[in-house]
Amino acid sequence: MRIVCEPCGYIHYQNPRIIVGALVVYQHQVLLCKRAIEPRQHLWNLPAGFMENHETAEEGAAREVEEEALAHIRIRKLHCVFSVPSVNQVYLIYLADLPDPSYGITPESSEVKLFDVADIPWDTIAFTSTAFALEQYIRQPDFSGVHLGTDEIRFTP
């Protein structure tokens, strides 16, 4: 269903929001940010946020990492696409390298830390999109394709 102006027939489209971010890796460790803001404040997340107009998805992912972790990354590839139809969001999470271990806290992140895979704080992960991206990386770190998932069903082609 869409909002339509009956006299003129204009359709008011309401489209999903695109969230871009990165699973950042440094020497087999992954970078996570503890959220300093709602929603899910005080929980760990991949650096990610809303894509802005006039930027590519890759530029948006790199910008979000810089905004949330003060880190500069090198994007390798698109890692996963995760759909959350219940809130009209689509996540594009890139796999990226951290050339040097330089990062820090920001107004959006109260803590930023590199985790060994065995030490990921699974019980305090903020969103299913982050858990999915991490799970797929751990399961198939060298997978050349793109992992696909939703907040309802998780699958990989």
Coordinates of C-alpha atoms in Angstrom, one line a residue:
M1 CA 0.0 0.0 0.0
R2 CA 1.2 3.5 -0.9
I3 CA 0.0 7.0 -0.1
V4 CA -1.5 8.3 -3.3
C5 CA -3.0 11.8 -4.0
E6 CA -6.4 10.9 -5.6
P7 CA -6.9 14.2 -7.5
C8 CA -3.5 14.1 -9.3
G9 CA -2.4 10.5 -8.9
Y10 CA 1.0 11.4 -7.4
I11 CA 2.5 8.4 -5.4
H12 CA 4.4 9.2 -2.3
Y13 CA 7.0 6.5 -2.2
Q14 CA 8.4 5.4 1.2
N15 CA 11.5 3.3 0.6
P16 CA 13.8 1.4 2.9
R17 CA 16.7 3.1 4.5
I18 CA 20.2 1.9 3.6
I19 CA 22.7 1.4 6.4
V20 CA 26.4 1.0 5.5
G21 CA 29.2 -0.1 7.6
A22 CA 32.2 -2.4 7.8
L23 CA 33.6 -5.5 9.5
V24 CA 37.1 -4.2 10.1
V25 CA 39.9 -6.6 10.5
Y26 CA 43.4 -6.1 11.8
Q27 CA 45.7 -9.1 12.1
H28 CA 42.8 -11.5 12.5
Q29 CA 41.1 -9.3 15.1
V30 CA 37.8 -7.5 14.5
L31 CA 37.0 -4.0 15.4
L32 CA 33.8 -3.4 17.5
C33 CA 32.4 -0.2 18.9
K34 CA 30.4 0.1 22.1
R35 CA 27.4 2.3 21.4
A36 CA 27.3 5.6 23.3
I37 CA 23.9 6.5 21.8
E38 CA 20.5 4.9 21.5
P39 CA 19.2 2.6 20.2
R40 CA 21.0 -0.2 22.0
Q41 CA 23.3 2.1 24.0
H42 CA 26.2 0.3 25.8
L43 CA 26.2 -2.7 23.5
W44 CA 28.8 -3.7 20.9
N45 CA 28.3 -3.1 17.2
L46 CA 30.1 -2.9 13.9
P47 CA 30.7 0.7 12.9
A48 CA 27.7 1.5 10.7
G49 CA 25.1 4.1 10.0
F50 CA 22.8 5.6 7.5
M51 CA 24.1 6.2 4.0
E52 CA 24.0 9.9 3.0
N53 CA 22.9 11.4 -0.3
H54 CA 25.6 12.0 -2.9
E55 CA 28.0 9.3 -1.6
T56 CA 28.7 5.7 -2.7
A57 CA 27.9 2.9 -0.4
E58 CA 31.7 2.3 0.0
E59 CA 32.3 6.0 0.8
G60 CA 29.5 5.8 3.4
A61 CA 30.9 2.7 5.0
A62 CA 34.4 4.4 5.3
R63 CA 32.8 7.6 6.6
E64 CA 30.9 5.7 9.3
V65 CA 34.0 3.9 10.4
E66 CA 35.8 7.2 10.8
E67 CA 32.9 8.8 12.6
E68 CA 32.4 5.9 15.0
A69 CA 35.9 4.7 15.5
L70 CA 38.3 7.4 14.2
A71 CA 39.8 4.7 12.0
H72 CA 40.8 4.8 8.3
I73 CA 40.1 1.6 6.4
R74 CA 40.8 -0.2 3.1
I75 CA 37.6 -1.9 1.8
R76 CA 38.1 -5.4 0.4
K77 CA 34.6 -6.3 -0.8
L78 CA 31.0 -6.4 0.0
H79 CA 30.7 -8.9 2.8
C80 CA 26.9 -9.2 3.5
V81 CA 23.5 -7.8 2.7
F82 CA 21.2 -8.0 5.7
S83 CA 17.5 -7.0 5.3
V84 CA 15.4 -5.9 8.3
P85 CA 11.9 -5.6 6.7
S86 CA 10.2 -5.0 10.1
V87 CA 11.9 -1.6 10.2
N88 CA 12.5 -1.0 6.5
Q89 CA 16.2 -1.2 6.6
V90 CA 18.9 -2.8 4.4
Y91 CA 22.4 -3.2 5.7
L92 CA 25.4 -3.3 3.4
I93 CA 28.4 -4.5 5.4
Y94 CA 31.8 -4.4 3.8
L95 CA 34.8 -6.4 4.7
A96 CA 37.7 -4.0 5.3
D97 CA 41.3 -3.9 6.5
L98 CA 42.6 -1.6 9.2
P99 CA 46.1 -0.7 7.8
D100 CA 47.3 0.3 11.2
P101 CA 45.8 -0.1 14.7
S102 CA 44.9 3.5 15.0
Y103 CA 41.3 4.2 16.4
G104 CA 39.6 5.9 19.2
I105 CA 36.3 6.8 21.0
T106 CA 33.9 9.3 19.6
P107 CA 30.6 10.9 20.7
E108 CA 28.9 7.8 19.1
S109 CA 31.2 5.1 20.6
S110 CA 32.1 5.0 24.3
E111 CA 34.7 2.3 23.7
V112 CA 36.4 0.9 20.5
K113 CA 38.3 -2.3 20.7
L114 CA 39.9 -5.0 18.6
F115 CA 38.7 -8.5 19.6
D116 CA 40.1 -11.9 18.9
V117 CA 37.4 -14.0 17.4
A118 CA 37.3 -16.2 20.5
D119 CA 36.7 -13.1 22.7
I120 CA 33.8 -11.5 20.8
P121 CA 31.2 -10.4 23.5
W122 CA 28.3 -12.3 21.9
D123 CA 25.9 -11.7 24.8
T124 CA 26.3 -7.9 24.3
I125 CA 26.1 -7.5 20.6
A126 CA 23.7 -4.7 19.7
F127 CA 22.0 -5.9 16.5
T128 CA 21.3 -9.2 14.6
S129 CA 22.9 -7.6 11.5
T130 CA 26.2 -7.4 13.4
A131 CA 25.9 -11.0 14.8
F132 CA 25.2 -12.2 11.3
A133 CA 28.2 -10.4 9.7
L134 CA 30.5 -11.7 12.4
E135 CA 29.2 -15.3 12.2
Q136 CA 29.6 -15.4 8.5
Y137 CA 33.2 -14.0 8.7
I138 CA 34.1 -16.6 11.3
R139 CA 32.5 -19.5 9.4
Q140 CA 34.0 -18.6 6.0
P141 CA 36.7 -15.9 6.3
D142 CA 37.9 -16.4 2.7
F143 CA 34.4 -16.6 1.1
S144 CA 34.5 -14.7 -2.2
G145 CA 30.7 -14.2 -2.5
V146 CA 28.2 -12.1 -0.5
H147 CA 26.4 -13.5 2.5
L148 CA 22.6 -12.8 2.5
G149 CA 20.4 -12.7 5.5
T150 CA 17.4 -11.2 7.2
D151 CA 16.3 -10.7 10.8
E152 CA 13.9 -13.6 10.1
I153 CA 16.0 -16.1 8.0
R154 CA 19.7 -16.4 7.5
F155 CA 21.2 -17.9 4.4
T156 CA 24.3 -17.9 2.3
P157 CA 24.2 -18.6 -1.5

